[in-house]
Each structure stands twice: as structure tokens, then as C-alpha cells.
């Protein structure tokens, strides 16, 4: 199995790799989040918002992952439901406590953003290298695709998410990389050229 997976988000930083992205997607397993599915067909797609259902229904060839509270709205057999112990609306767990629950029960944890949920899914699936492309950027401003929609991050969720990703990286649940040179995360920076040359998988062999 390929040990590297990409998480493709809708941050404006996607524009930095928009020409190389189709090539990269052909080489790695990829998990698309939010509306990136409208421009780039990823290996799988993940969503949390009910409003995304109508969009993902147009891409029946791409397996979709969703949370169980939307189960009545998901009728396609190929779609995958993931159970979590943390309610996205009522976040009451401390980030590090969530991580311990992964160890004890083998369940998934996340801290409020869609990319946190995607990260938990990939770790649960056994991926060892996780590359963040246009996600976990915590960018204030418009999306790459939805340029008319302004993203207002939650400072509380951002703090939890940064702790969550940094802890997973430091505790070796996976090795994390980002294409964002100015990332607030304490993880590895990687260039598009590295991804195109598949250096991550070569290092694992």
C-alpha cells in the first residue's frame, strides 16, 4: 500500500499548485474536502456540511465519507460512514485527551475543522505520511473555488486544531507535511517538486 496520502482543501494557497495538482493527484491517494471536488477529482471526498450533499451527488464515481448524523441523507451504498466520539458542534474535549482516546479505543478524534476529521480518517486507515495541500492554512479570506464566500475561522477551534496536528506529528501517529511556507503548524514543509518526484514513498522503502 502507498503510505502517503494528500488532503486537498479549498484554501487560496491551492492556486500555488493548481497546474501541478492534477499530476500529483495521479500519483497519490487523495482525500478532498469542502468544494474542491468541483474542480479536482480526488480519490475520495469528505464533507461535514449538509449543503455539500447536493454537490457530492453529482460525482457518484468518487467515494464519499461523511459523519453518521447525516446517515438518513446518504443513500448510496458505496458511501462510507465514520463514527466519531466528538460532536463537532459541542466541542468539550481537550485536544490531548482526544488523542488518548484514539489509543485506548481505536476510535477517531477530531477538533472541529473538516481537515481534522480527514486526518483522523487517514490515520485510522494506516497512512504514515499526510500532506496538507490548501488545508489547515487557517487563512482569513476567500476560498480558492468559492471566491465570494469569506472564511471566518474560529480562534478556539484553530488553537485546538494546531495542537491536534502538532501532537499527532510529534507522537508519530503520522508524519505531516504542508506546502504552506508560512504555516503555523510545527510540521515539515515540502515542495511541489518533492511530491512530483515521490520522495516521501522512496524514503519509506
Tab-separated table of C-alpha atoms in Angstrom, residues 3 16 27 50-51 56 58 72 74 81 86 90 95 101 107 120 163:
chain	number	residue	atom	x	y	z
A	3	UNK	CA	1.957	5.102	2.636
A	16	UNK	CA	0.147	27.990	-5.819
A	27	UNK	CA	0.449	9.662	-8.059
A	50	UNK	CA	-25.432	19.113	4.846
A	51	UNK	CA	-25.261	21.581	1.972
A	56	UNK	CA	-21.295	15.295	-3.959
A	58	UNK	CA	-23.078	14.877	-8.868
A	72	UNK	CA	-30.615	9.366	6.668
A	74	UNK	CA	-26.910	9.266	2.439
A	81	UNK	CA	-19.864	6.405	7.299
A	86	UNK	CA	-16.648	14.085	19.462
A	90	UNK	CA	-20.358	20.849	21.115
A	95	UNK	CA	-7.284	18.025	22.276
A	101	UNK	CA	-8.945	8.036	23.234
A	107	UNK	CA	-11.586	5.360	17.517
A	120	UNK	CA	-8.181	11.138	11.746
A	163	UNK	CA	-2.427	21.377	18.955
